[in-house]
Amino acid sequence: MIKPFLVNYKWLLLIFVFFGGLFASISFVNHYNFRTYGWDLGITQNAIFDYAHFKWNDCMIMQPSFDNVLADHFALYPLLISPLYWVFGSYTMLIFQWAGILFGGLGVYRFVRFISNNKKLATFAVVHFFCIWGIYSALSFDYHDNVVGAMFVPWFLYYYKKKELGKALFVFVLLLISKENMALWGGFIVLGISLRHLLNKEWKELRLSLLLSFGAFLYFIIILKLVIPALSNTDGVYLHHSFNALGSNFGEVIVNIIKHPIRAIELLFENHSGDSFFDGIKSETYFALILAGGWAMFFYPEYLIMLIPIIAQKMYNDLPIRWGISDHYSIEFAPIIVIALYTFFNDLKDKKIKLAGMMIAICAISSFKFMENRTSEYYKKNNTRFYSPEHWKRKFDVRSVHQVLKTIPDSLRVSAQSQLAPHLAFRDYIYHYPYIGDANCIALLTAEENKYPFNEETYQAEIKRLINSDEWSVFAQTQAVLVLVKKSK
């Protein structure tokens, strides 16, 4: 039974092994080499530590901003996955994300295989999906719930297409609980399906899809207006409203889009920051979408509808980093682009395999070019370019830093520099340096080039001040790391 499976799916298995290794070489190597950060992996690490010990997370790394991590983003994956902390330690959520991306690729395969009954075309679709730049950008920056949530989309579309509604609903719920804004996206995904039902005059199916869409929007509103305010210490203010170009709250944004549609369209392409440094970021994103195969969505308006909230939350945002193709801010495009593109190929009478191969080449080459250079701000090449020797090493002895961190007792309350925080977050008290609070230990990666929020001069001055103070003593010091502990009174 195993041998026929291996024979029938050997190419598919080889693809998953190859890309699985490639993706691991980005995410896991980054973590080992101290290229993961307090914001955001450290936040999630501390959350799963608390959940695994049957406690609500008090969001120590985000102190004093939040008292509960769910008041920042209402994301339930860490709660569900937390028992695995006992097995995989600080790699738990990174492994979950890595496996999620591979699972999403399998969903793409199943969807395309179902609509086409063409194993070769479906296999090409998986390769295409795994070549899209958004996956590499997401893997280069920590763990994020929306990355895993996006991987359930092809599975939802697959089960919905097969009319296996129970499985479709289950996967849809997994999408909704990934993050509060993913529920908004889920509503638009089903609205896109509703448009196709409307065009095909499938009235019974239309009622069902509209009901699902309403349920997703209702969940989004309840989480945003009731649950998050109840958990927050910010007087009910949702701190992720970042769309001031259109209004000071979500209601104003919607009203202004309706009242000023021309201006709303202009903002999708315009650098509204007022700083010319950020020119070209939005156009680069659209260019990347076209090269990856996004042009196919213009043949299927339902897929364009599915991406309305994704494009809007990117391009209307106050923060230019979210306009671009870096980090996890583009992952939602990947499954929709591939499904639209391979729906287009499937509808062709001939040459579909040749065209698919050509588009894979264009997508892969463009992704490589974007890894080499991009307009998007603050791009960290060494975090992404798995093929570069600089990705695999640091300018300091990484192993010795890990050894020093192991000597820090779990009982200490640690204020850790960003790159150390994910490795020290499995404790009751962990803060993000330079916030110290009631910490009795400070852990600094002095060899790290990025001294944010300090520059080099102020960073060194702060170290000198701490060492020379009567409050702190040196616990451990090497060329790469400095650990201080508070002197007992």
Short mmCIF file of C-alpha atoms in Angstrom, two decimals:
data_model
loop_
_atom_site.label_atom_id
_atom_site.label_comp_id
_atom_site.label_asym_id
_atom_site.label_seq_id
_atom_site.Cartn_x
_atom_site.Cartn_y
_atom_site.Cartn_z
CA MET A 1 0.00 0.00 0.00
CA ILE A 2 2.86 2.39 0.81
CA LYS A 3 4.85 1.49 -2.31
CA PRO A 4 2.04 2.34 -4.79
CA PHE A 5 1.52 5.64 -2.96
CA LEU A 6 5.22 6.49 -3.23
CA VAL A 7 5.23 5.58 -6.92
CA ASN A 8 2.09 7.56 -7.75
CA TYR A 9 3.08 10.65 -5.80
CA LYS A 10 6.87 10.57 -5.89
CA TRP A 11 7.19 13.98 -7.54
CA LEU A 12 4.74 15.56 -5.13
CA LEU A 13 6.59 14.06 -2.17
CA LEU A 14 9.93 15.29 -3.52
CA ILE A 15 8.48 18.79 -3.90
CA PHE A 16 7.30 18.81 -0.29
CA VAL A 17 10.62 17.45 0.98
CA PHE A 18 12.59 20.02 -1.02
CA PHE A 19 10.52 23.05 -0.07
CA GLY A 20 10.03 21.79 3.48
CA GLY A 21 13.81 21.76 3.89
CA LEU A 22 14.13 25.14 2.22
CA PHE A 23 11.50 26.74 4.46
CA ALA A 24 13.07 25.19 7.55
CA SER A 25 16.41 26.67 6.54
CA ILE A 26 14.89 30.13 6.75
CA SER A 27 12.77 30.00 9.87
CA PHE A 28 14.69 27.64 12.14
CA VAL A 29 18.13 28.95 11.18
CA ASN A 30 16.96 32.51 11.87
CA HIS A 31 15.83 31.49 15.33
CA TYR A 32 19.04 29.68 16.16
CA ASN A 33 21.08 32.62 14.88
CA PHE A 34 19.19 35.18 16.98
CA ARG A 35 17.28 36.72 14.10
CA THR A 36 13.90 36.35 15.77
CA TYR A 37 12.59 39.06 18.03
CA GLY A 38 10.70 39.96 21.18
CA TRP A 39 8.11 41.60 18.98
CA ASP A 40 6.61 39.30 17.77
CA LEU A 41 7.90 35.79 18.51
CA GLY A 42 8.77 36.55 22.13
CA ILE A 43 5.19 37.68 22.77
CA THR A 44 3.83 34.38 21.49
CA GLN A 45 6.49 32.35 23.33
CA ASN A 46 5.49 33.84 26.66
CA ALA A 47 1.82 33.25 25.84
CA ILE A 48 2.23 29.53 25.14
CA PHE A 49 4.35 29.21 28.30
CA ASP A 50 1.50 30.62 30.38
CA TYR A 51 -1.16 28.59 28.56
CA ALA A 52 0.86 25.40 28.98
CA HIS A 53 0.84 26.11 32.74
CA PHE A 54 -2.95 26.72 32.72
CA LYS A 55 -2.68 30.49 33.18
CA TRP A 56 -3.96 33.43 31.17
CA ASN A 57 -1.10 35.27 29.55
CA ASP A 58 -0.36 38.66 31.12
CA CYS A 59 1.62 39.77 28.08
CA MET A 60 4.81 40.57 29.95
CA ILE A 61 6.84 41.48 26.86
CA MET A 62 4.26 44.11 25.93
CA GLN A 63 4.19 45.72 29.36
CA PRO A 64 2.95 48.26 30.14
CA SER A 65 0.78 48.38 26.99
CA PHE A 66 -1.39 45.31 27.61
CA ASP A 67 -2.51 43.19 30.53
CA ASN A 68 -3.62 40.29 28.33
CA VAL A 69 -2.17 39.20 25.00
CA LEU A 70 -5.68 38.63 23.61
CA ALA A 71 -6.35 42.35 24.01
CA ASP A 72 -3.65 42.97 21.42
CA HIS A 73 -4.77 40.37 18.86
CA PHE A 74 -7.54 37.89 19.55
CA ALA A 75 -5.62 34.89 18.24
CA LEU A 76 -6.41 31.43 19.60
CA TYR A 77 -3.78 29.28 17.89
CA PRO A 78 -1.19 29.77 20.68
CA LEU A 79 -3.76 28.57 23.22
CA LEU A 80 -4.50 25.45 21.16
CA ILE A 81 -0.88 24.67 20.34
CA SER A 82 0.61 25.46 23.76
CA PRO A 83 0.87 21.82 24.98
CA LEU A 84 3.47 21.24 22.26
CA TYR A 85 5.73 23.66 24.16
CA TRP A 86 6.69 20.72 26.37
CA VAL A 87 8.04 18.91 23.30
CA PHE A 88 9.46 21.54 20.94
CA GLY A 89 10.41 24.35 23.33
CA SER A 90 11.24 27.68 21.72
CA TYR A 91 10.74 26.25 18.21
CA THR A 92 7.10 25.30 18.88
CA MET A 93 5.30 28.09 17.01
CA LEU A 94 7.89 28.19 14.24
CA ILE A 95 7.34 24.47 13.61
CA PHE A 96 3.58 25.04 13.68
CA GLN A 97 3.92 27.82 11.09
CA TRP A 98 6.27 25.75 8.93
CA ALA A 99 3.90 22.78 8.98
CA GLY A 100 0.97 25.11 8.30
CA ILE A 101 2.56 26.40 5.10
CA LEU A 102 3.18 22.86 3.86
CA PHE A 103 -0.40 22.00 4.78
CA GLY A 104 -1.57 25.00 2.76
CA GLY A 105 0.40 23.71 -0.22
CA LEU A 106 -1.39 20.37 0.09
CA GLY A 107 -4.70 22.25 0.11
CA VAL A 108 -3.72 24.01 -3.12
CA TYR A 109 -2.91 20.61 -4.66
CA ARG A 110 -6.25 19.12 -3.60
CA PHE A 111 -8.23 22.11 -4.90
CA VAL A 112 -6.56 22.18 -8.32
CA ARG A 113 -6.64 18.39 -8.63
CA PHE A 114 -10.38 18.44 -7.89
CA ILE A 115 -11.34 21.14 -10.40
CA SER A 116 -9.03 19.84 -13.15
CA ASN A 117 -8.64 16.11 -12.56
CA ASN A 118 -5.09 16.78 -13.76
CA LYS A 119 -2.37 15.57 -11.41
CA LYS A 120 0.39 17.35 -13.30
CA LEU A 121 -1.39 20.71 -13.27
CA ALA A 122 -2.09 20.32 -9.54
CA THR A 123 1.57 19.50 -8.89
CA PHE A 124 2.62 22.60 -10.84
CA ALA A 125 0.21 24.63 -8.70
CA VAL A 126 1.98 23.49 -5.52
CA VAL A 127 5.38 24.46 -6.93
CA HIS A 128 3.98 27.84 -7.94
CA PHE A 129 2.51 28.38 -4.49
CA PHE A 130 5.79 27.53 -2.79
CA CYS A 131 7.66 29.97 -5.07
CA ILE A 132 5.62 33.07 -4.20
CA TRP A 133 7.64 35.76 -2.45
CA GLY A 134 5.07 36.19 0.35
CA ILE A 135 5.94 32.83 1.89
CA TYR A 136 9.65 33.64 2.11
CA SER A 137 8.95 37.08 3.55
CA ALA A 138 6.68 35.60 6.20
CA LEU A 139 9.16 32.89 7.17
CA SER A 140 11.91 35.48 7.50
CA PHE A 141 10.10 37.27 10.34
CA ASP A 142 9.13 35.24 13.37
CA TYR A 143 5.75 33.53 13.81
CA HIS A 144 2.41 35.16 12.96
CA ASP A 145 -1.07 33.70 13.32
CA ASN A 146 -2.33 35.10 10.02
CA VAL A 147 0.31 33.05 8.16
CA VAL A 148 -1.17 29.80 9.44
CA GLY A 149 -4.72 31.14 9.10
CA ALA A 150 -4.16 31.88 5.41
CA MET A 151 -3.19 28.25 4.86
CA PHE A 152 -6.72 27.11 5.69
CA VAL A 153 -8.17 29.13 2.80
CA PRO A 154 -7.41 26.62 0.00
CA TRP A 155 -8.81 23.85 2.19
CA PHE A 156 -12.01 25.81 2.78
CA LEU A 157 -12.42 26.49 -0.94
CA TYR A 158 -11.69 22.82 -1.70
CA TYR A 159 -14.24 21.42 0.74
CA TYR A 160 -16.80 24.04 -0.24
CA LYS A 161 -16.31 23.18 -3.91
CA LYS A 162 -16.79 19.49 -3.11
CA LYS A 163 -19.94 20.38 -1.13
CA GLU A 164 -18.50 18.75 1.99
CA LEU A 165 -20.02 21.51 4.08
CA GLY A 166 -19.22 20.06 7.50
CA LYS A 167 -15.49 19.98 6.74
CA ALA A 168 -15.71 23.38 5.04
CA LEU A 169 -17.33 24.90 8.12
CA PHE A 170 -14.72 23.36 10.43
CA VAL A 171 -11.86 24.78 8.38
CA PHE A 172 -13.66 28.13 8.14
CA VAL A 173 -13.85 28.33 11.94
CA LEU A 174 -10.11 27.62 12.12
CA LEU A 175 -9.57 30.57 9.80
CA LEU A 176 -11.80 32.87 11.88
CA ILE A 177 -10.08 32.15 15.20
CA SER A 178 -6.58 32.73 13.83
CA LYS A 179 -6.80 36.50 14.35
CA GLU A 180 -9.59 39.04 14.67
CA ASN A 181 -9.00 40.67 11.27
CA MET A 182 -8.92 37.26 9.57
CA ALA A 183 -12.61 36.98 10.39
CA LEU A 184 -13.20 40.09 8.29
CA TRP A 185 -11.24 38.47 5.47
CA GLY A 186 -13.24 35.27 5.89
CA GLY A 187 -16.45 37.24 5.37
CA PHE A 188 -15.13 38.64 2.09
CA ILE A 189 -13.94 35.21 0.95
CA VAL A 190 -17.47 33.93 1.22
CA LEU A 191 -18.82 37.12 -0.40
CA GLY A 192 -16.64 36.27 -3.39
CA ILE A 193 -18.18 32.80 -3.48
CA SER A 194 -21.60 34.45 -3.23
CA LEU A 195 -20.90 36.48 -6.36
CA ARG A 196 -20.16 33.29 -8.30
CA HIS A 197 -23.41 31.74 -7.02
CA LEU A 198 -25.27 34.88 -8.09
CA LEU A 199 -23.78 34.84 -11.58
CA ASN A 200 -24.62 31.14 -11.93
CA LYS A 201 -28.13 31.71 -10.48
CA GLU A 202 -27.52 29.17 -7.72
CA TRP A 203 -30.02 30.57 -5.27
CA LYS A 204 -29.87 27.90 -2.58
CA GLU A 205 -26.08 28.02 -2.48
CA LEU A 206 -26.21 31.83 -2.49
CA ARG A 207 -28.30 31.87 0.69
CA LEU A 208 -25.86 29.54 2.42
CA SER A 209 -22.79 31.57 1.43
CA LEU A 210 -24.40 34.83 2.51
CA LEU A 211 -25.24 33.26 5.86
CA LEU A 212 -21.61 32.18 6.30
CA SER A 213 -20.42 35.65 5.37
CA PHE A 214 -22.80 37.25 7.86
CA GLY A 215 -21.53 34.88 10.57
CA ALA A 216 -17.92 35.85 9.89
CA PHE A 217 -18.70 39.59 9.98
CA LEU A 218 -20.72 39.17 13.18
CA TYR A 219 -17.83 37.31 14.84
CA PHE A 220 -15.44 40.08 13.76
CA ILE A 221 -17.69 42.79 15.23
CA ILE A 222 -18.23 40.91 18.51
CA ILE A 223 -14.49 40.35 18.99
CA LEU A 224 -13.61 43.93 18.08
CA LYS A 225 -16.36 45.73 19.98
CA LEU A 226 -16.98 43.48 22.98
CA VAL A 227 -14.30 40.89 23.65
CA ILE A 228 -11.09 42.86 23.07
CA PRO A 229 -12.32 45.94 25.00
CA ALA A 230 -13.32 43.70 27.90
CA LEU A 231 -9.82 42.23 28.03
CA SER A 232 -7.87 45.43 27.48
CA ASN A 233 -6.46 48.06 29.81
CA THR A 234 -6.75 50.72 27.09
CA ASP A 235 -10.28 51.98 27.91
CA GLY A 236 -11.72 49.84 25.14
CA VAL A 237 -9.61 51.43 22.40
CA TYR A 238 -8.50 49.02 19.66
CA LEU A 239 -4.85 49.88 19.21
CA HIS A 240 -4.56 48.47 15.70
CA HIS A 241 -6.65 51.07 13.96
CA SER A 242 -3.98 52.57 11.69
CA PHE A 243 -5.99 54.12 8.87
CA ASN A 244 -6.03 57.80 9.74
CA ALA A 245 -5.80 58.86 6.10
CA LEU A 246 -9.48 57.87 5.89
CA GLY A 247 -10.73 58.37 9.44
CA SER A 248 -10.03 58.07 13.14
CA ASN A 249 -12.08 54.87 13.56
CA PHE A 250 -13.47 52.05 11.43
CA GLY A 251 -16.86 53.73 11.13
CA GLU A 252 -15.33 56.90 9.73
CA VAL A 253 -13.20 54.87 7.32
CA ILE A 254 -16.24 53.12 5.85
CA VAL A 255 -18.21 56.37 5.61
CA ASN A 256 -15.34 58.20 3.90
CA ILE A 257 -14.81 55.40 1.40
CA ILE A 258 -18.49 55.68 0.44
CA LYS A 259 -18.52 59.50 0.41
CA HIS A 260 -15.16 59.95 -1.33
CA PRO A 261 -14.61 56.90 -3.57
CA ILE A 262 -12.16 58.66 -5.90
CA ARG A 263 -9.96 59.65 -2.98
CA ALA A 264 -10.20 56.12 -1.59
CA ILE A 265 -8.99 54.71 -4.90
CA GLU A 266 -6.14 57.24 -5.06
CA LEU A 267 -4.94 56.18 -1.61
CA LEU A 268 -4.54 52.60 -2.83
CA PHE A 269 -1.66 53.82 -5.01
CA GLU A 270 -0.49 57.03 -3.39
CA ASN A 271 2.27 57.49 -0.81
CA HIS A 272 0.13 59.26 1.79
CA SER A 273 2.88 59.39 4.44
CA GLY A 274 4.19 62.73 3.21
CA ASP A 275 7.73 61.34 3.15
CA SER A 276 9.27 60.68 -0.28
CA PHE A 277 11.46 57.98 1.30
CA PHE A 278 8.48 55.65 0.98
CA ASP A 279 7.78 56.32 -2.70
CA GLY A 280 7.39 53.21 -4.82
CA ILE A 281 6.47 50.73 -2.09
CA LYS A 282 2.85 50.33 -3.15
CA SER A 283 3.69 50.04 -6.85
CA GLU A 284 6.28 47.36 -6.02
CA THR A 285 3.57 45.32 -4.28
CA TYR A 286 1.23 45.51 -7.27
CA PHE A 287 4.11 44.62 -9.58
CA ALA A 288 4.93 41.60 -7.42
CA LEU A 289 1.29 40.50 -7.50
CA ILE A 290 1.17 40.63 -11.29
CA LEU A 291 4.43 38.70 -11.67
CA ALA A 292 3.20 36.01 -9.29
CA GLY A 293 0.08 35.51 -11.43
CA GLY A 294 -2.33 37.95 -9.84
CA TRP A 295 -3.45 39.12 -13.27
CA ALA A 296 -5.64 36.00 -13.44
CA MET A 297 -7.97 37.46 -10.80
CA PHE A 298 -9.31 39.95 -13.35
CA PHE A 299 -10.91 36.98 -15.15
CA TYR A 300 -12.64 35.88 -11.94
CA PRO A 301 -14.10 38.82 -10.01
CA GLU A 302 -14.93 36.61 -7.04
CA TYR A 303 -11.23 36.37 -6.24
CA LEU A 304 -10.81 40.13 -6.43
CA ILE A 305 -13.62 40.48 -3.89
CA MET A 306 -11.82 38.04 -1.62
CA LEU A 307 -8.79 40.32 -1.53
CA ILE A 308 -10.60 43.63 -0.90
CA PRO A 309 -9.89 43.71 2.89
CA ILE A 310 -6.31 42.52 2.40
CA ILE A 311 -5.49 45.25 -0.10
CA ALA A 312 -7.37 47.86 1.94
CA GLN A 313 -5.69 47.06 5.27
CA LYS A 314 -2.30 47.20 3.53
CA MET A 315 -2.59 50.28 1.38
CA TYR A 316 -4.69 52.48 3.69
CA ASN A 317 -2.38 51.79 6.62
CA ASP A 318 -0.46 54.57 8.35
CA LEU A 319 2.71 52.45 8.46
CA PRO A 320 4.55 52.19 5.13
CA ILE A 321 6.12 48.86 6.10
CA ARG A 322 2.67 47.32 5.73
CA TRP A 323 2.26 48.57 2.16
CA GLY A 324 5.09 46.42 0.90
CA ILE A 325 6.15 42.84 0.29
CA SER A 326 8.25 42.35 3.43
CA ASP A 327 7.46 40.36 6.56
CA HIS A 328 4.06 38.68 6.97
CA TYR A 329 1.99 41.45 5.42
CA SER A 330 1.48 39.72 2.05
CA ILE A 331 0.89 36.08 2.94
CA GLU A 332 -2.87 36.26 2.33
CA PHE A 333 -2.28 36.93 -1.36
CA ALA A 334 -0.51 33.61 -1.95
CA PRO A 335 -3.41 31.11 -1.84
CA ILE A 336 -5.86 33.37 -3.69
CA ILE A 337 -3.39 34.17 -6.48
CA VAL A 338 -2.57 30.52 -7.13
CA ILE A 339 -6.16 29.33 -7.00
CA ALA A 340 -7.28 32.07 -9.41
CA LEU A 341 -4.34 31.44 -11.76
CA TYR A 342 -4.82 27.68 -11.92
CA THR A 343 -8.55 28.07 -12.34
CA PHE A 344 -7.64 30.15 -15.39
CA PHE A 345 -5.22 27.49 -16.68
CA ASN A 346 -7.81 24.77 -16.14
CA ASP A 347 -10.33 26.68 -18.26
CA LEU A 348 -7.91 26.76 -21.22
CA LYS A 349 -8.37 24.15 -23.93
CA ASP A 350 -4.68 23.48 -24.50
CA LYS A 351 -1.12 24.50 -23.56
CA LYS A 352 -2.15 24.82 -19.91
CA ILE A 353 0.90 22.90 -18.66
CA LYS A 354 3.33 24.94 -20.78
CA LEU A 355 1.79 28.20 -19.61
CA ALA A 356 1.84 27.01 -16.00
CA GLY A 357 5.52 26.17 -16.32
CA MET A 358 6.24 29.59 -17.79
CA MET A 359 4.41 31.33 -14.95
CA ILE A 360 6.28 29.27 -12.36
CA ALA A 361 9.54 30.45 -13.90
CA ILE A 362 8.40 34.09 -13.85
CA CYS A 363 7.18 33.79 -10.28
CA ALA A 364 10.37 32.08 -9.06
CA ILE A 365 12.70 34.53 -10.81
CA SER A 366 10.77 37.54 -9.54
CA SER A 367 10.79 36.14 -5.99
CA PHE A 368 14.55 35.70 -6.23
CA LYS A 369 14.94 39.27 -7.50
CA PHE A 370 12.83 40.56 -4.61
CA MET A 371 15.02 38.64 -2.18
CA GLU A 372 18.05 40.39 -3.62
CA ASN A 373 16.61 43.89 -3.69
CA ARG A 374 13.32 45.53 -2.88
CA THR A 375 11.86 48.98 -2.35
CA SER A 376 10.02 47.99 0.81
CA GLU A 377 11.61 49.60 3.86
CA TYR A 378 13.74 47.89 6.50
CA TYR A 379 14.23 44.74 4.44
CA LYS A 380 16.55 42.29 6.25
CA LYS A 381 18.37 40.38 3.50
CA ASN A 382 20.17 37.98 5.79
CA ASN A 383 16.87 36.86 7.31
CA THR A 384 15.44 35.86 3.93
CA ARG A 385 18.20 34.79 1.55
CA PHE A 386 18.57 31.13 2.51
CA TYR A 387 21.09 30.66 -0.31
CA SER A 388 23.49 33.27 1.09
CA PRO A 389 26.38 32.28 3.41
CA GLU A 390 25.56 35.32 5.57
CA HIS A 391 22.19 33.76 6.41
CA TRP A 392 23.82 30.75 8.02
CA LYS A 393 26.24 32.55 10.30
CA ARG A 394 26.67 35.58 12.51
CA LYS A 395 29.69 37.73 13.26
CA PHE A 396 29.77 36.30 16.78
CA ASP A 397 29.85 32.85 18.35
CA VAL A 398 26.16 31.90 18.36
CA ARG A 399 26.69 28.67 20.28
CA SER A 400 28.40 30.46 23.16
CA VAL A 401 25.43 32.84 23.48
CA HIS A 402 23.06 29.89 23.77
CA GLN A 403 25.28 28.44 26.47
CA VAL A 404 25.21 31.68 28.46
CA LEU A 405 21.42 31.91 28.21
CA LYS A 406 21.08 28.41 29.64
CA THR A 407 22.82 29.58 32.81
CA ILE A 408 20.17 32.24 33.57
CA PRO A 409 17.85 30.78 36.24
CA ASP A 410 14.18 30.48 35.27
CA SER A 411 13.24 32.21 38.51
CA LEU A 412 14.81 35.52 37.47
CA ARG A 413 12.69 38.35 36.10
CA VAL A 414 14.46 39.23 32.86
CA SER A 415 14.50 42.34 30.72
CA ALA A 416 15.91 41.06 27.43
CA GLN A 417 17.10 42.70 24.26
CA SER A 418 14.76 41.92 21.38
CA GLN A 419 16.88 39.19 19.77
CA LEU A 420 17.26 37.35 23.09
CA ALA A 421 13.66 37.67 24.24
CA PRO A 422 12.24 34.69 22.28
CA HIS A 423 14.87 32.44 23.87
CA LEU A 424 14.19 33.71 27.41
CA ALA A 425 10.41 34.06 27.26
CA PHE A 426 9.56 30.78 28.99
CA ARG A 427 9.29 32.29 32.44
CA ASP A 428 6.73 34.20 34.50
CA TYR A 429 8.43 37.57 34.11
CA ILE A 430 10.01 38.66 30.83
CA TYR A 431 10.23 42.23 29.60
CA HIS A 432 11.39 43.80 26.36
CA TYR A 433 14.50 45.90 26.97
CA PRO A 434 14.81 48.86 27.48
CA TYR A 435 11.67 48.46 29.63
CA ILE A 436 12.98 47.07 32.92
CA GLY A 437 10.08 47.32 35.34
CA ASP A 438 10.70 45.05 38.31
CA ALA A 439 13.25 42.90 36.48
CA ASN A 440 16.21 41.65 38.48
CA CYS A 441 18.14 40.54 35.39
CA ILE A 442 19.07 42.28 32.14
CA ALA A 443 20.22 40.25 29.11
CA LEU A 444 21.83 42.12 26.21
CA LEU A 445 23.17 40.84 22.91
CA THR A 446 25.96 43.37 22.65
CA ALA A 447 27.27 41.95 19.36
CA GLU A 448 23.95 42.60 17.59
CA GLU A 449 24.31 45.38 15.04
CA ASN A 450 20.72 46.56 15.41
CA LYS A 451 20.56 48.36 18.75
CA TYR A 452 16.95 49.54 18.38
CA PRO A 453 15.58 51.71 19.97
CA PHE A 454 19.08 53.08 20.65
CA ASN A 455 21.82 54.08 18.28
CA GLU A 456 25.29 52.67 18.89
CA GLU A 457 26.47 55.62 20.97
CA THR A 458 23.50 55.73 23.34
CA TYR A 459 23.48 51.92 23.62
CA GLN A 460 27.11 51.83 24.75
CA ALA A 461 26.50 54.73 27.13
CA GLU A 462 23.59 52.82 28.68
CA ILE A 463 25.72 49.70 29.15
CA LYS A 464 28.41 51.74 30.81
CA ARG A 465 25.85 53.34 33.11
CA LEU A 466 24.41 49.96 34.13
CA ILE A 467 27.80 48.34 34.80
CA ASN A 468 29.02 51.30 36.83
CA SER A 469 25.84 51.61 38.86
CA ASP A 470 25.45 50.36 42.41
CA GLU A 471 22.28 48.52 41.39
CA TRP A 472 23.63 45.92 38.94
CA SER A 473 26.48 43.41 38.82
CA VAL A 474 27.81 41.31 35.96
CA PHE A 475 26.41 37.77 35.93
CA ALA A 476 28.01 36.75 32.61
CA GLN A 477 29.90 38.60 29.92
CA THR A 478 31.43 37.53 26.61
CA GLN A 479 32.28 39.33 23.40
CA ALA A 480 28.68 38.82 22.26
CA VAL A 481 26.45 38.92 25.33
CA LEU A 482 26.13 40.72 28.66
CA VAL A 483 23.95 39.50 31.52
CA LEU A 484 23.47 41.69 34.59
CA VAL A 485 21.71 40.83 37.82
CA LYS A 486 20.40 43.19 40.45
CA LYS A 487 22.52 43.40 43.56
CA SER A 488 20.85 42.22 46.72
CA LYS A 489 20.26 44.96 49.26
#
